[in-house]
């Protein structure tokens, strides 16, 4: 699901941010830097807490993590979030490690920033992270839709082939029959195709 930027800066319309940081003073500096921006820091937490529990408890729109070096638990938690509850993630790390950066991005990090942290750049980096996240989610949704359409077409093609073979229909007649049944019953053609295949299998018409 895409994260929508809001023009208004009233608290009710801001994108909420969960900040995970080793240093609470630094986290508060980030919070101050994001004041009067489209982002509202909803919660500050130390890296010793469970990331998954914090996300479940606070339900942020964006996650900002600032740690010396991401550990395995953090990477695994980000992978879980990316799979089941995707959202923009910004990670600041003092360690400039290409392998770690690749792992983090693979786990769902939208923006990985290494080296010294400058809180004044926080808004710009969050803007970039949200834009990248939305673009990635759009591509992800397009791929998912294409896969679903391909799977649906396979079922319809299989049902058409059985109707052509067992009912001596032409391809157009078989397609029209499946489409008519779908319209008459308020079903998807894929579901009608699956039912036809199952029925023919039960009747011994298909193996």
Coordinates of C-alpha atoms in Angstrom, one line a residue:
X1 CA 0.0 0.0 0.0
X2 CA 1.4 3.4 -1.0
X3 CA 2.2 6.0 1.6
X4 CA 0.5 9.3 0.7
X5 CA 2.3 12.6 1.4
X6 CA 0.0 15.1 3.1
X7 CA 0.2 18.8 2.4
X8 CA -1.3 19.8 5.7
X9 CA 1.0 19.8 8.7
X10 CA -1.8 19.4 11.3
X11 CA -1.0 16.5 13.7
X12 CA -4.0 14.5 12.5
X13 CA -2.8 14.4 8.9
X14 CA 1.0 13.9 9.4
X15 CA 2.9 10.7 8.5
X16 CA 3.9 9.2 11.9
X17 CA 7.5 8.1 12.5
X18 CA 8.9 5.5 14.8
X19 CA 12.5 6.3 15.7
X20 CA 14.8 3.5 16.9
X21 CA 18.1 4.8 18.2
X22 CA 21.0 3.8 20.5
X23 CA 21.2 7.4 21.6
X24 CA 18.1 9.1 23.0
X25 CA 19.7 12.5 22.8
X26 CA 20.3 12.0 19.1
X27 CA 16.8 10.7 18.6
X28 CA 15.4 13.8 20.2
X29 CA 17.5 15.9 17.8
X30 CA 15.9 14.0 14.9
X31 CA 12.5 14.7 16.5
X32 CA 13.3 18.4 16.7
X33 CA 14.6 18.5 13.1
X34 CA 11.3 17.1 11.9
X35 CA 9.2 19.7 13.6
X36 CA 6.9 21.7 11.3
X37 CA 7.4 19.1 8.5
X38 CA 4.9 16.5 7.1
X39 CA 6.3 14.0 9.6
X40 CA 5.4 13.5 13.2
X41 CA 7.6 11.5 15.5
X42 CA 5.1 9.2 17.3
X43 CA 7.5 7.3 19.5
X44 CA 11.2 7.0 20.4
X45 CA 12.6 3.6 21.4
X46 CA 16.0 2.2 22.2
X47 CA 17.5 -0.5 19.9
X48 CA 17.3 -3.0 22.8
X49 CA 13.6 -3.3 22.4
X50 CA 11.8 -5.6 19.9
X51 CA 11.4 -3.8 16.6
X52 CA 8.4 -6.0 15.7
X53 CA 6.7 -5.3 19.0
X54 CA 7.3 -1.6 18.7
X55 CA 5.9 -1.5 15.2
X56 CA 2.8 -3.5 16.3
X57 CA 2.3 -1.2 19.3
X58 CA 2.8 2.2 17.6
X59 CA 1.7 1.4 14.0
X60 CA 3.9 4.0 12.4
X61 CA 3.8 5.1 8.8
X62 CA 7.6 5.2 8.6
X63 CA 10.4 3.7 10.6
X64 CA 13.7 5.5 11.2
X65 CA 16.6 3.4 12.6
X66 CA 19.9 5.0 13.7
X67 CA 22.4 2.5 15.0
X68 CA 26.1 1.8 14.8
X69 CA 25.6 -1.4 12.9
X70 CA 22.4 -3.4 12.2
X71 CA 22.5 -6.8 13.8
X72 CA 20.9 -10.0 12.5
X73 CA 17.7 -9.6 14.6
X74 CA 17.2 -6.2 13.1
X75 CA 17.6 -7.4 9.5
X76 CA 15.2 -10.4 10.1
X77 CA 12.6 -8.1 11.7
X78 CA 12.8 -5.7 8.8
X79 CA 12.3 -8.7 6.4
X80 CA 9.2 -9.7 8.3
X81 CA 7.8 -6.2 8.2
X82 CA 8.5 -5.9 4.5
X83 CA 6.7 -9.2 3.8
X84 CA 3.6 -8.6 6.0
X85 CA 3.3 -4.9 6.8
X86 CA 5.5 -3.0 4.3
X87 CA 6.3 0.6 5.1
X88 CA 9.2 3.1 4.3
X89 CA 12.3 2.4 6.4
X90 CA 15.3 4.7 6.7
X91 CA 18.4 3.3 8.3
X92 CA 21.4 5.5 9.4
X93 CA 24.5 3.5 10.2
X94 CA 28.0 4.6 11.3
X95 CA 29.4 1.5 9.5
X96 CA 30.2 1.9 5.8
X97 CA 29.8 -1.8 4.8
X98 CA 28.5 -2.5 1.3
X99 CA 27.4 -6.1 2.2
X100 CA 25.4 -4.8 5.2
X101 CA 23.9 -2.1 3.0
X102 CA 22.8 -4.7 0.4
X103 CA 21.3 -7.0 3.2
X104 CA 19.4 -4.1 4.6
X105 CA 18.0 -3.0 1.3
X106 CA 17.0 -6.6 0.5
X107 CA 15.2 -6.7 3.9
X108 CA 13.1 -3.7 2.9
X109 CA 15.1 -0.6 3.8
X110 CA 14.1 2.3 1.5
X111 CA 17.1 4.5 2.3
X112 CA 20.4 3.5 3.8
X113 CA 22.7 6.3 4.9
X114 CA 26.2 5.5 6.2
X115 CA 28.7 7.8 8.0
X116 CA 28.0 10.7 10.2
X117 CA 24.3 11.5 10.8
X118 CA 23.0 15.0 10.1
X119 CA 19.5 15.4 11.6
X120 CA 19.0 18.5 9.5
X121 CA 18.8 16.2 6.4
X122 CA 16.2 14.0 8.0
X123 CA 13.2 15.5 6.2
X124 CA 14.9 15.2 2.8
X125 CA 15.9 11.6 3.4
X126 CA 12.4 10.7 4.5
X127 CA 11.0 12.3 1.4
X128 CA 13.3 10.2 -0.7
X129 CA 12.5 7.1 1.2
X130 CA 8.7 7.6 0.9
X131 CA 9.1 8.2 -2.9
X132 CA 11.3 5.1 -3.4
X133 CA 8.9 3.0 -1.3
X134 CA 5.9 4.1 -3.3
X135 CA 7.7 3.4 -6.5
X136 CA 8.7 -0.1 -5.3
X137 CA 5.3 -0.9 -4.1
X138 CA 3.8 0.1 -7.4
X139 CA 6.2 -2.2 -9.3
X140 CA 5.5 -4.9 -6.7
X141 CA 1.7 -4.6 -7.2
X142 CA 2.1 -4.6 -11.0
X143 CA 4.1 -7.8 -10.8
X144 CA 1.6 -9.4 -8.4
X145 CA -1.3 -8.4 -10.7
X146 CA 0.5 -9.9 -13.7
X147 CA 1.2 -13.1 -11.9
X148 CA -2.5 -13.4 -10.9
X149 CA -3.6 -12.7 -14.4
X150 CA -1.3 -15.3 -15.8
X151 CA -2.5 -17.9 -13.2
X152 CA -6.1 -17.0 -14.1
X153 CA -5.5 -17.4 -17.8
X154 CA -3.9 -20.8 -17.2
X155 CA -7.0 -22.1 -15.5
X156 CA -9.3 -20.7 -18.2
X157 CA -7.1 -22.2 -21.0
X158 CA -7.1 -25.6 -19.3
X159 CA -10.9 -25.5 -19.0
X160 CA -11.2 -24.4 -22.6
X161 CA -9.0 -27.3 -23.7
X162 CA -11.3 -29.8 -21.9
X163 CA -14.4 -28.3 -23.4
X164 CA -12.9 -28.5 -26.8
X165 CA -11.8 -32.1 -26.3
X166 CA -14.9 -33.4 -24.5
X167 CA -17.7 -31.3 -25.8
X168 CA -16.4 -30.8 -29.3
X169 CA -16.5 -27.0 -29.0
X170 CA -14.4 -24.5 -30.9
X171 CA -12.1 -22.4 -28.9
X172 CA -14.4 -19.4 -29.2
X173 CA -17.4 -21.4 -28.1
X174 CA -15.5 -22.8 -25.1
X175 CA -14.4 -19.3 -24.1
X176 CA -18.0 -17.9 -24.5
X177 CA -19.4 -20.7 -22.5
X178 CA -17.0 -20.0 -19.6
X179 CA -17.7 -16.3 -19.8
X180 CA -21.5 -16.8 -19.8
X181 CA -21.4 -19.1 -16.8
X182 CA -19.2 -16.5 -15.0
X183 CA -21.7 -13.7 -15.8
X184 CA -24.8 -15.7 -15.0
X185 CA -23.4 -16.7 -11.6
X186 CA -21.6 -13.5 -10.7
X187 CA -18.2 -15.4 -10.6
X188 CA -14.8 -14.8 -11.9
X189 CA -13.9 -16.8 -15.1
X190 CA -11.0 -18.3 -13.2
X191 CA -13.4 -19.7 -10.5
X192 CA -15.8 -21.1 -13.2
X193 CA -12.8 -22.7 -14.9
X194 CA -11.7 -24.3 -11.7
X195 CA -15.2 -25.7 -11.1
X196 CA -15.4 -27.0 -14.6
X197 CA -12.1 -28.8 -14.3
X198 CA -13.0 -30.3 -10.9
X199 CA -16.4 -31.5 -12.2
X200 CA -14.8 -33.1 -15.3
X201 CA -12.2 -34.8 -13.1
X202 CA -15.0 -36.2 -10.9
X203 CA -16.9 -37.4 -13.9
X204 CA -13.7 -39.0 -15.3
X205 CA -13.5 -36.5 -18.1
X206 CA -10.0 -35.3 -17.2
X207 CA -7.0 -36.9 -15.6

